[in-house]
C-alpha positions as a printed Julia matrix, in Angstrom:
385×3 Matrix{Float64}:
 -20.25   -7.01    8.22
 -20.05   -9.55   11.19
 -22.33  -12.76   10.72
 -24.98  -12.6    12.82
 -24.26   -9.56   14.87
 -27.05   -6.62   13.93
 -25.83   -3.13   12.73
 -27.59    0.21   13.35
 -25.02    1.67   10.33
 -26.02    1.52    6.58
 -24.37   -0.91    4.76
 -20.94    0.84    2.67
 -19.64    0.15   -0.66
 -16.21    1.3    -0.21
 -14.08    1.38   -3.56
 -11.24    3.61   -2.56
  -7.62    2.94   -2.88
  -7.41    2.71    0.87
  -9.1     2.41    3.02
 -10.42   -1.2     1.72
 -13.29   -3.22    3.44
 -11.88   -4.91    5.92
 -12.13   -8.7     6.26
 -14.82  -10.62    7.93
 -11.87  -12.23    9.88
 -10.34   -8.95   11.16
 -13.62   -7.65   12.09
 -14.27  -10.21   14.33
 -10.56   -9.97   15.81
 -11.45   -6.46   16.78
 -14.76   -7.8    19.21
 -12.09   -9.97   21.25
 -11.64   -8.93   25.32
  -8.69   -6.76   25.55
  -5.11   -7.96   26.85
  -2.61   -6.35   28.38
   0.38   -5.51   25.93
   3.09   -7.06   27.65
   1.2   -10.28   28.25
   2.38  -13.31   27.28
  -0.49  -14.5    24.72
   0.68  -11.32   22.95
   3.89  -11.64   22.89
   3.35  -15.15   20.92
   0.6   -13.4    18.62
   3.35  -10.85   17.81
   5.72  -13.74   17.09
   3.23  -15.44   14.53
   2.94  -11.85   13.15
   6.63  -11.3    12.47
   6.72  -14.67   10.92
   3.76  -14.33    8.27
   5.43  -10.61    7.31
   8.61  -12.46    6.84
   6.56  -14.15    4.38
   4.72  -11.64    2.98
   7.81   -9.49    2.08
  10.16  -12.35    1.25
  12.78  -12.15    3.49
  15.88  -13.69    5.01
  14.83  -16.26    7.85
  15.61  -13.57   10.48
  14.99  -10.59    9.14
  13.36   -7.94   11.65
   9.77   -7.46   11.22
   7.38   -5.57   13.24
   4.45   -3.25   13.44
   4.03    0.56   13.97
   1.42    2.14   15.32
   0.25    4.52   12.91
  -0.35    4.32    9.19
   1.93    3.84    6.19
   2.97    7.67    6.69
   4.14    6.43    9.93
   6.09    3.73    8.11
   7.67    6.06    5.46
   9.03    8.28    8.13
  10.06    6.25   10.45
  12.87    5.02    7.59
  13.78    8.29    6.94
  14.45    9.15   10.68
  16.31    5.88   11.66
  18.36    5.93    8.58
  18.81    9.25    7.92
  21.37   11.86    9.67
  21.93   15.5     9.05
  24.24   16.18    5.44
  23.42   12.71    4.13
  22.98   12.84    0.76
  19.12   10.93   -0.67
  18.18    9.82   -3.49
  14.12   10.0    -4.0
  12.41    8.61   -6.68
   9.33   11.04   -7.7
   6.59   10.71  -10.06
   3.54   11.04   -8.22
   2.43   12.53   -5.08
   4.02   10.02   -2.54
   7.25   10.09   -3.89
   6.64   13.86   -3.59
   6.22   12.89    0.29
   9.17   10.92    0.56
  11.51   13.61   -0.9
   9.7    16.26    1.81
  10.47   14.02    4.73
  13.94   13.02    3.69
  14.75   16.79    4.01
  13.01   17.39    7.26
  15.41   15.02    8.53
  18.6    17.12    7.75
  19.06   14.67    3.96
  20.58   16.85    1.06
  17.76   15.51   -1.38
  17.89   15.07   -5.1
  14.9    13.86   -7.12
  15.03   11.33  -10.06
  11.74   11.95  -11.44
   9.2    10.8   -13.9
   6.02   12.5   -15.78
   3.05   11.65  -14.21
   1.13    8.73  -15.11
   4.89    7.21  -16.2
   7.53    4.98  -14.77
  10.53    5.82  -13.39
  13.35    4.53  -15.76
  15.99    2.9   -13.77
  18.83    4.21  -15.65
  17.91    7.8   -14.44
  18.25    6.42  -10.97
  22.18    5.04  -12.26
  22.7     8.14  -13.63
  21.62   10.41  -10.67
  22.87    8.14   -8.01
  26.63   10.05   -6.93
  27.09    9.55   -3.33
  23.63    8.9    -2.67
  23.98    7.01    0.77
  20.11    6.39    0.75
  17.84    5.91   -2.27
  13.59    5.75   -1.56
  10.71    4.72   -4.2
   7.55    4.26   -4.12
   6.81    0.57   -5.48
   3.32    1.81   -6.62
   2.53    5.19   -6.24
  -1.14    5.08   -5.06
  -1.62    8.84   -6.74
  -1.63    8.27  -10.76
  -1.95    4.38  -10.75
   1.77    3.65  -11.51
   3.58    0.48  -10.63
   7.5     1.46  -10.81
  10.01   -1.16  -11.69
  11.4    -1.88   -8.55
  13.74   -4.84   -9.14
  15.29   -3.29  -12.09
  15.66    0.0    -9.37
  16.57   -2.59   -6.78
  19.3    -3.6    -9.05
  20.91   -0.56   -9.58
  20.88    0.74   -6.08
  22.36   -2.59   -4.61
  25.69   -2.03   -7.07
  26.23    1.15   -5.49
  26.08   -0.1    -2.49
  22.88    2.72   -0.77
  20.12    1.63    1.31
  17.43    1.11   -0.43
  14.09    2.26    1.25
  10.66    1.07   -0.85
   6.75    2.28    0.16
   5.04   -1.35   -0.78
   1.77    0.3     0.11
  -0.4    -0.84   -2.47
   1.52   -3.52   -3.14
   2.92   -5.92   -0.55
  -0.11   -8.6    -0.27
  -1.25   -8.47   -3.93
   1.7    -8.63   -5.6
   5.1   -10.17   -5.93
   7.58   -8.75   -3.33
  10.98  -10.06   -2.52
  12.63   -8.05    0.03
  15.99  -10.89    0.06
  16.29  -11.65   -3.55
  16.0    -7.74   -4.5
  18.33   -6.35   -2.15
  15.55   -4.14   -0.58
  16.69   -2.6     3.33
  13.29   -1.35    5.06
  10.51   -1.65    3.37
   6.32   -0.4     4.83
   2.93   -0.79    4.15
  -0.65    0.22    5.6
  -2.56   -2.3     7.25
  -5.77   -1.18    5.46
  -4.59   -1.19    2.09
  -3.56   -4.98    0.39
  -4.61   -6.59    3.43
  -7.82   -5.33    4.86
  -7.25   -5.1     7.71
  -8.35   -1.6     9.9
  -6.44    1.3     9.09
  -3.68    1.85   12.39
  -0.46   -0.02   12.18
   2.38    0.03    9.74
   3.75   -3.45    9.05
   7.58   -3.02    8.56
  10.68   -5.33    7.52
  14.11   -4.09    8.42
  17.53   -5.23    6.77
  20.64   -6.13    8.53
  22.01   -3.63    6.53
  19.24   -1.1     7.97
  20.2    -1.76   11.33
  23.64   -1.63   11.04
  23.02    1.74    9.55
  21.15    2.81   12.43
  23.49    1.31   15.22
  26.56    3.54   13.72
  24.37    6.55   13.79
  26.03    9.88   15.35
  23.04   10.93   16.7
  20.07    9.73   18.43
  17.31    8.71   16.26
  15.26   11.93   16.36
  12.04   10.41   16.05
  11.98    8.16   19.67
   8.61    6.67   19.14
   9.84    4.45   16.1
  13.72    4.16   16.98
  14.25    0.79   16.0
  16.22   -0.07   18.95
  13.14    0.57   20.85
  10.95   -1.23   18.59
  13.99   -4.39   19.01
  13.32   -4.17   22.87
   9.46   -4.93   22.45
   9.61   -7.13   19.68
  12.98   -9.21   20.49
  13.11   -8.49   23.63
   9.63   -8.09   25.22
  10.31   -5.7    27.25
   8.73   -2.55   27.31
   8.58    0.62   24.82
   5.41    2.11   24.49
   1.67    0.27   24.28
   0.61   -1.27   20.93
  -2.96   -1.37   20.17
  -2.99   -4.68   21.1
  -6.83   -5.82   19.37
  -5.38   -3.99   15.92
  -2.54   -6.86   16.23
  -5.32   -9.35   16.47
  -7.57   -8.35   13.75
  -3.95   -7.68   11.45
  -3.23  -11.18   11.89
  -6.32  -12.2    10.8
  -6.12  -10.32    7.86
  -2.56  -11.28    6.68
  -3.38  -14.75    7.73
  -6.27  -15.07    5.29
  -4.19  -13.68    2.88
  -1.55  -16.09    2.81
  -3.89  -19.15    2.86
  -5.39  -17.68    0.02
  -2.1   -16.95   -1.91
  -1.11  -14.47   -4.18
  -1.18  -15.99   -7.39
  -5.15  -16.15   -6.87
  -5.08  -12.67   -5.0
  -4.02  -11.25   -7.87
  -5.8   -13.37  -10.31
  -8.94  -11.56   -8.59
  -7.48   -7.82   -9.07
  -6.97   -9.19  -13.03
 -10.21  -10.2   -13.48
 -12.2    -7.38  -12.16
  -9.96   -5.29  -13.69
 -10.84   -6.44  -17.05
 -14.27   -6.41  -16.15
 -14.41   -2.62  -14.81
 -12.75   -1.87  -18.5
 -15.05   -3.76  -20.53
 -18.29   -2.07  -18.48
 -16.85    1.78  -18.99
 -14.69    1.85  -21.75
 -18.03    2.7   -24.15
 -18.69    5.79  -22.29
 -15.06    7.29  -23.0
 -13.37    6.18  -19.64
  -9.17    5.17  -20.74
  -6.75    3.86  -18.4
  -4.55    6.99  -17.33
  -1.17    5.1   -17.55
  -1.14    4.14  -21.19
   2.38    2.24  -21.0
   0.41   -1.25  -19.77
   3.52   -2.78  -17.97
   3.53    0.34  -15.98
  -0.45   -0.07  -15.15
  -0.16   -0.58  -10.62
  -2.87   -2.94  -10.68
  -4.31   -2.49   -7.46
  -5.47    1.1    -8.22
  -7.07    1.13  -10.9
  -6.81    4.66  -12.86
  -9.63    6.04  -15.64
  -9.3     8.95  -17.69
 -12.34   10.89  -17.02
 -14.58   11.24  -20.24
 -15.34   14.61  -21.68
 -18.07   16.46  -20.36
 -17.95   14.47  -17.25
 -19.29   15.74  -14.39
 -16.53   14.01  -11.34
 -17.58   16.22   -8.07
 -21.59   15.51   -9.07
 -21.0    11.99   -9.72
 -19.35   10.95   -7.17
 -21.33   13.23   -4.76
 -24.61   10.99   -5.73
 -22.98    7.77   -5.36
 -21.37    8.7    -2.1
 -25.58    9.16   -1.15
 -26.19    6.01   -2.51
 -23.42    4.61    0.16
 -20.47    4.03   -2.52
 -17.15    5.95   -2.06
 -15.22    6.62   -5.0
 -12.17    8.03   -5.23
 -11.31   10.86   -7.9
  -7.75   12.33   -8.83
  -5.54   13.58   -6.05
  -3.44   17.45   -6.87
  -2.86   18.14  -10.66
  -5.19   14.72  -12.01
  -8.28   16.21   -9.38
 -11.39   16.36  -11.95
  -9.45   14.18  -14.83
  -9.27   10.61  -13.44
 -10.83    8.03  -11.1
  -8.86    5.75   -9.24
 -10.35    2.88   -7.87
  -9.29    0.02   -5.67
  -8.36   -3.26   -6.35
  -6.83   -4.22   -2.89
  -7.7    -6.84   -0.72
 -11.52   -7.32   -0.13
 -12.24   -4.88   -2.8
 -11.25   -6.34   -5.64
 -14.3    -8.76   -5.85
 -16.74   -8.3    -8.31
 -19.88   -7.94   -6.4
 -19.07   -4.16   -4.87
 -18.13   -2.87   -8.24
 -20.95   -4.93   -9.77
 -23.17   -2.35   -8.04
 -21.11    0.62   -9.56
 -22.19   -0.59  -12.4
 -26.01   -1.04  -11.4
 -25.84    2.77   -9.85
 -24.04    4.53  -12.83
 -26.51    2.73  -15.46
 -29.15    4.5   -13.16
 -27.19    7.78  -12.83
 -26.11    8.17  -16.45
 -28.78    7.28  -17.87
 -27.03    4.33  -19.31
 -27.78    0.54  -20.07
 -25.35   -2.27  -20.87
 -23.0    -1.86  -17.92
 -23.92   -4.57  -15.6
 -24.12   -7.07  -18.92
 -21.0    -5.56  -20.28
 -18.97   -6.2   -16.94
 -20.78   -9.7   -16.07
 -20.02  -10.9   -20.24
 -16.08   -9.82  -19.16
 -16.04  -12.06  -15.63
 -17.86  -14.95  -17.34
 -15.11  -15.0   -20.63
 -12.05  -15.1   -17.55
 -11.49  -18.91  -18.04
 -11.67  -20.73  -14.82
């Protein structure tokens, strides 16, 4: 909410994995007096942009960075149409529901797709991707696939991609902002995420990072890049450039650099020393009344979302109906885990304690229960400072 500034809407507890609450800073980005898109001040904000991405992904020093307009879905197939041409053979790692996305898109583009794939709620192993990888000219993954709570091991994937010398193509949508990311060191060749996931920041734009490899890729393509909105030699022309492509929604630049600016000044190693800590405390709090983390391998737990095993007997649709009338959005299990899990955010402004704090406070009320609110204070106050 902005300081000061009166609202006629009911204050919202959002707890999703994405949309998060965006950040004070981007919220008051979004109240600033509109500029042209070609003009100059944004030309230098989109400068300062590429830069802190460069960061943010760990990157070479020149590395192409820039931002689509549209979501992470925007992001995902905007790789696949760039780098993708009619008979090439893809690689798509699959064990969850985005993965599942990846491996649709791949083969809307004219790719001859093959799956490495992974139960759900588990890890892809990297030697399945060594073993299935053939002519593969193109391998995609999903760093941490938003749908089961699983974080994939992307450098050992990384690692076995870059000896066979694909293009590697990595969703870092509930990842890149909260946790490590080296885009360089990795040997990672375009690489997305959603503005309003890790970062807070409103939900619109698709912050990319594009290899040399990636656009050397596209530049020998033999055919135009079907998809002209996101051709990255139109995106160069804007971005390098400055000359003109389509307009960006220029005051979504402003409040994304807020957001990704607060971000790095606050660092990851504390960013994620947040997600930790409520973690532990949301685990404490439920774990007496039968919730379980879904993903019971712990190195393959995607910290940001945050997935419970529903207890028995629990009632998801009627739960989540009367918190969502109490003003606090929860998200439940998306396909096959819909009525068996919760997943809950741990992005950007919502992994704090005080919004899940009054979880807590509204489940002791709607259960019926006591010792939540203690239980999940006790685990905060035993994180040593």
């Amino acid at each position: 909410m902005l300081e000061d500034t009166p609202t006629p809407f009911p204050q919202h507890i959002l707890l999703t994995p994405g949309p998060t609450p965006i950040h004070p800073r981007a919220q008051r980005a979004l109240l600033r007096e509109m500029l042209g898109h070609m003009d100059p001040e944004v030309f230098a904000l989109n400068r300062e942009i590429q830069a802190d991405l460069r960061e943010m992904y760990g990157t070479a020093p020149e590395t192409f960075t820039a931002l689509l307009a549209g979501t992470g879905s925007l992001g995902m197939e905007a790789g696949f149409a760039n780098l993708v041409e009619p008979g090439d053979e893809v690689l798509v790692c699959v064990n969850g529901s985005f993965g599942a996305r990846m491996a649709e898109m791949a083969a809307r583009y004219g790719a001859r797709v093959r799956q490495v794939t992974a139960p759900l709620g588990e890890a892809i192993n990297p030697a399945d991707v060594a073993a299935q990888l053939g002519r593969a000219s193109l391998v995609a993954v999903v760093h941490g696939e938003t749908s089961t709570g699983v974080l994939n091991p992307l450098p050992e994937i990384a690692d076995v991609v870059r000896q066979s010398g694909a293009l590697l193509t990595v969703d870092a949508v509930t990842t890149a902002g909260m946790e490590p990311f080296q885009m360089q060191a990795w040997g990672i060749d375009y690489v997305y995420t959603g503005a309003q996931k890790c970062l807070s920041a409103p939900p619109g734009l698709a912050p990319v990072a594009i290899s040399d490899r990636a656009l050397a890729r596209h530049a020998a393509r033999r055919t135009p890049t079907p998809l002209w909105y996101c051709d990255f030699g139109g995106l160069r022309d804007y971005w390098v450039d400055q000359s003109y492509h389509h307009t960006v929604p220029v005051n979504l630049h402003y409040a994304f650099h807020a957001a990704l600016r607060a971000a790095l000044e606050e660092g990851l190693s504390a960013r994620q020393a947040r997600v930790q800590n409520v973690s532990q405390a949301i685990l404490a709090a439920l774990a007496p009344l039968g919730f379980t983390p879904y993903v019971t391998d712990r190195a393959a737990r995607l910290p940001t979302v945050l997935a419970l095993r529903l207890p028995a007997g629990f009632d998801d649709a009627a739960i989540r109906g009367a918190l969502r009338a109490r003003e606090i959005s929860v998200t439940g299990g998306l396909g096959p885990t819909a009525g068996l899990i919760w997943r809950l955010g741990l992005m950007g402004e919502a992994a704090r304690p005080a919004p899940y704090r009054a979880l807590m406070t509204a489940l002791e009320d709607l259960l019926g229960e006591r010792g939540l609110v203690s239980r999940f204070d006790e685990a905060l106050n035993a994180v040593p400072a």
